Coordinates of C-alpha atoms and ligand atoms in Angstrom, one line a residue:
X30 CA 0.0 0.0 0.0
X31 CA 3.0 2.3 0.5
X32 CA 4.3 2.0 -3.0
X33 CA 1.0 1.5 -4.7
X34 CA 2.4 -1.7 -6.3
X35 CA 0.8 -5.0 -6.4
X36 CA 1.8 -7.7 -4.0
X37 CA 2.4 -10.8 -6.1
X38 CA 1.5 -14.3 -5.0
X39 CA 4.3 -15.7 -2.9
X40 CA 5.8 -12.3 -2.3
X41 CA 6.6 -11.4 1.3
X42 CA 4.4 -8.8 2.9
X43 CA 3.0 -7.6 6.2
X44 CA -0.5 -7.1 7.2
X45 CA -1.8 -5.2 10.1
X46 CA -5.3 -4.6 11.1
X47 CA -5.9 -1.2 12.6
X48 CA -8.8 0.6 14.3
X49 CA -9.1 4.2 13.4
X50 CA -12.1 6.4 14.3
X51 CA -14.2 3.3 14.9
X52 CA -13.4 1.8 11.5
X53 CA -11.3 -1.3 11.1
X54 CA -9.1 -1.4 8.1
X55 CA -6.3 -3.6 6.8
X56 CA -3.0 -2.2 6.0
X57 CA -0.9 -4.4 3.7
X58 CA 2.6 -3.6 2.7
X59 CA 5.6 -5.3 1.0
X60 CA 8.4 -6.4 3.3
X61 CA 10.7 -4.4 1.1
X62 CA 8.6 -1.2 1.6
X63 CA 8.7 -1.8 5.3
X64 CA 12.5 -2.2 5.1
X65 CA 12.9 1.0 3.2
X66 CA 10.6 2.9 5.6
X67 CA 12.8 1.8 8.5
X68 CA 16.1 2.5 6.6
X69 CA 15.0 6.0 5.8
X70 CA 13.6 6.5 9.3
X71 CA 10.3 7.5 7.9
X72 CA 8.3 6.6 11.0
X73 CA 10.2 9.1 13.2
X74 CA 10.0 11.8 10.5
X75 CA 6.2 11.5 10.1
X76 CA 3.6 13.3 12.2
X77 CA -0.1 13.4 12.6
X78 CA -1.7 10.9 10.3
X79 CA 1.2 8.6 10.3
X80 CA 2.9 7.4 7.1
X81 CA 0.7 7.6 4.1
X82 CA 1.4 6.3 0.6
X83 CA 1.9 9.9 -0.6
X84 CA 4.4 10.5 2.1
X85 CA 6.1 7.3 1.4
X86 CA 6.5 8.2 -2.3
X87 CA 8.0 11.5 -1.3
X88 CA 10.5 10.0 1.1
X89 CA 11.6 7.5 -1.5
X90 CA 12.0 10.2 -4.1
X91 CA 13.8 12.6 -1.7
X92 CA 16.2 9.8 -0.8
X93 CA 17.1 9.2 -4.4
X94 CA 17.6 13.0 -5.0
X95 CA 19.7 13.3 -1.8
X96 CA 21.9 10.3 -2.1
X97 CA 22.0 9.8 -5.8
X98 CA 21.7 13.3 -7.3
X99 CA 23.4 12.2 -10.6
X100 CA 21.0 9.4 -11.2
X101 CA 18.7 9.9 -14.1
X102 CA 17.5 6.4 -14.3
X103 CA 15.1 6.7 -11.3
X104 CA 13.2 9.5 -12.8
X105 CA 10.8 7.4 -14.9
X106 CA 10.3 4.7 -12.3
X107 CA 7.2 3.9 -10.3
X108 CA 7.5 4.2 -6.6
X109 CA 7.7 0.4 -6.3
X110 CA 10.6 0.3 -8.8
X111 CA 12.3 3.1 -6.9
X112 CA 12.0 1.0 -3.7
X113 CA 13.7 -1.9 -5.5
X114 CA 16.3 0.4 -6.8
X115 CA 17.1 2.0 -3.4
X116 CA 17.3 -1.5 -1.8
X117 CA 19.8 -2.5 -4.5
X118 CA 21.9 0.5 -3.5
X119 CA 21.2 0.6 0.2
X120 CA 24.9 0.3 1.1
X121 CA 25.2 3.9 0.0
X122 CA 22.3 5.2 2.0
Ligands
LIG222 ZN1 5.3 -1.9 -1.7

C-alpha cells in the first residue's frame, strides 16, 4: 500500500489490522517497503496521520535525490521500482 504496487502471489508482505475512528481497516505492505521505511527513518519523521502512501513516495523520491543526485534512471520509475532500486543501492544510504 505504500508504493501502490501489487503484492504478487508468494511475495513477502506484512498485514496489520488497525482501528481508526471506529473503523477497522487492513494495512498491507511489502516487506521491502517496510524495510525502506525503516532504513530512511520514515516513521520518526512522520507526524499526525502517520505514514501515508503519498508521504512514502515523497520520502523515496527525496532519498534518491539526496543520495544519488546524478542518477537519471530513477526519474521514470514507479514508486515500487524506486524501492527496489534503493534497496539495490542501500549500502550507499
Ligand atoms: Zn510496496
